[in-house]
Structure formats: C-alpha cells, structure tokens
Short mmCIF file of C-alpha atoms in Angstrom, two decimals:
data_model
loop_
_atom_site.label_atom_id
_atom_site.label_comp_id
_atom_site.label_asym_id
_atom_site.label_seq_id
_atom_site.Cartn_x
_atom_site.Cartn_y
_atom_site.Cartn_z
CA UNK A 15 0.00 0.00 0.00
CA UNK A 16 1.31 3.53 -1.06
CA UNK A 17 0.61 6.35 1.03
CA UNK A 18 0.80 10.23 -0.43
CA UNK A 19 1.56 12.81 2.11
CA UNK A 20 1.67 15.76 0.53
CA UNK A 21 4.24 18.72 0.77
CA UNK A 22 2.85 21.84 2.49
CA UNK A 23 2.86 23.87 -1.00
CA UNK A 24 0.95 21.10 -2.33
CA UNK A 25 -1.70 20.91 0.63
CA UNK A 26 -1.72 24.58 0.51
CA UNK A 27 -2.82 24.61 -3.09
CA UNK A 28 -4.82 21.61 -3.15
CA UNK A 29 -6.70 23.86 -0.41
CA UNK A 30 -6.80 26.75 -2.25
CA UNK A 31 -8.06 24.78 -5.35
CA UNK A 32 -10.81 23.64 -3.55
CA UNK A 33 -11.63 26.73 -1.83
CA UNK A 34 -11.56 28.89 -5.56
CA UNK A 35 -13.97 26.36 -7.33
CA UNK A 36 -16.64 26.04 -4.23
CA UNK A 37 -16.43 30.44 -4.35
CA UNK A 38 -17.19 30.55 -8.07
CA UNK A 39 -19.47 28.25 -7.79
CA UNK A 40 -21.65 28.94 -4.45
CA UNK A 41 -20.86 33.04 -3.99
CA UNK A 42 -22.84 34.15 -6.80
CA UNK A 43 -25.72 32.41 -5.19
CA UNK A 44 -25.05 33.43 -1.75
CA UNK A 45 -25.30 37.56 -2.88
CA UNK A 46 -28.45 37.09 -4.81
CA UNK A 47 -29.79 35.33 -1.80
CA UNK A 48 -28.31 38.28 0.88
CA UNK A 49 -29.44 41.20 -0.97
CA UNK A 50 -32.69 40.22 -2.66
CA UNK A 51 -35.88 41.21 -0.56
CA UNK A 52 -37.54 38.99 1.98
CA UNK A 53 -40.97 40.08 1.35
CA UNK A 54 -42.96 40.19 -2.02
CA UNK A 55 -45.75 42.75 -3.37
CA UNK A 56 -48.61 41.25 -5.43
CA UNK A 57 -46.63 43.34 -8.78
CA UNK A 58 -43.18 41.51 -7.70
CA UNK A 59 -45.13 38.11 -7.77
CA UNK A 60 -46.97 39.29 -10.94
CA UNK A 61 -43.30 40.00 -12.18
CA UNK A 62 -41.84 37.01 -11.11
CA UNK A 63 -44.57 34.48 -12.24
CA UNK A 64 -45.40 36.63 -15.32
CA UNK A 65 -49.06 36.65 -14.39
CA UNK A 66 -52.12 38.91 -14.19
CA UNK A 67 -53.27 40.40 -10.82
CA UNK A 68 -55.90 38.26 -10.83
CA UNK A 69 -54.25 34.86 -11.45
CA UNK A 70 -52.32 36.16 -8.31
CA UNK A 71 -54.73 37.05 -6.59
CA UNK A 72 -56.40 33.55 -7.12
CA UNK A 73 -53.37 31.74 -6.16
CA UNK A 74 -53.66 33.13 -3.06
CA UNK A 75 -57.05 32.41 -2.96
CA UNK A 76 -57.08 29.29 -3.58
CA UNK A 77 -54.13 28.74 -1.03
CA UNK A 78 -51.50 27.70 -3.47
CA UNK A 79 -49.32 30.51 -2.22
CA UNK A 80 -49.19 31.78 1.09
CA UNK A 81 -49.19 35.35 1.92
CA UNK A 82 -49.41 38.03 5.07
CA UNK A 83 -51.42 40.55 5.56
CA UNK A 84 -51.59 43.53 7.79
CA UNK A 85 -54.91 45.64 6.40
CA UNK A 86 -55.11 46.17 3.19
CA UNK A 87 -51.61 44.86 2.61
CA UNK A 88 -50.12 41.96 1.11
CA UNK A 89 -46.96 40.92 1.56
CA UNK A 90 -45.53 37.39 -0.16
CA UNK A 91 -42.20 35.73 1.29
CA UNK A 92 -39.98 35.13 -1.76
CA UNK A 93 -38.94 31.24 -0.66
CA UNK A 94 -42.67 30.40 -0.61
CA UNK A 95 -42.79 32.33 -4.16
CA UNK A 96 -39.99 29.91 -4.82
CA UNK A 97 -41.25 26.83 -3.71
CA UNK A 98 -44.49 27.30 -5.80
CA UNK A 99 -42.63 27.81 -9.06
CA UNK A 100 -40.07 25.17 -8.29
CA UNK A 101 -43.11 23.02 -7.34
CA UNK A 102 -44.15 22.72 -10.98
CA UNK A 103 -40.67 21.73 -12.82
CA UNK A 104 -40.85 19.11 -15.00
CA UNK A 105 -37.53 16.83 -14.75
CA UNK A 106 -35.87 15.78 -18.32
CA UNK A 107 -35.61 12.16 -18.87
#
C-alpha cells in the first residue's frame, strides 16, 4: 500500500483549489440570496410568475401561495414564491 503525504505547498494549493472552485461556484448564489428582498408585493409576484393580478390574486385564494397581511396589505415571502414555481418543474428524462 502507497501512502501520499503531501508537501505543504501542495496541501496549501490543493486547499486553495478547492476553496476557488466552491467560491465561483456557491458566492454568486449566496449575494443574490443576501441582498434580494424577503418580502414580495402582489406586482413583484406578478413580475416574477409573469401573471395577471388576478391569477395572483387567485393563487392566493385558492391557497397555493401563502401570503401576510396587515390591512389592506399583502406581503408574499420570496422562498414560498420559490417553492411554488419550483413546485411545478418538469424533470428531463
């Protein structure tokens, strides 16, 4: 049995390596997620789901997507928003 122990430049880079790919790959993600808005408005869901007020406003109805509201307004957290339009996705075979 052969056993590799590395060199400290080569663990060092072998760390860096890893550290590079999982930034360019995860970071991107991470900002969208820190410095989008929690909370929706009906036009933001209307935007997102490219839908009429009313289609909206009968999702919520119908309970499909859940919502808060404090008088006359309605506020839509994005992950549920998320969850609803991830909830239809079709996987390729």
């Amino acid at each position: 049995m052969n056993v590799f122990i590395p060199t400290k430049e080569e663990f060092e880079e072998a760390i860096y390596k890893a550290v590079r790919k999982v930034m360019r790959e995860e970071m991107p993600a991470l900002i969208r997620k820190a410095t989008r808005k929690k909370w929706l408005t009906t036009n933001d869901v209307m935007d997102m789901l490219q839908c009429s007020r009313r289609q909206v406003q009968y999702l919520r109805d119908s309970r499909q997507i859940p919502f808060s509201q404090n008088g006359r307004t309605i506020r839509y957290d994005i992950e549920d928003v998320e969850a609803f339009l991830n909830g239809g996705k079709v996987n390729k075979n």
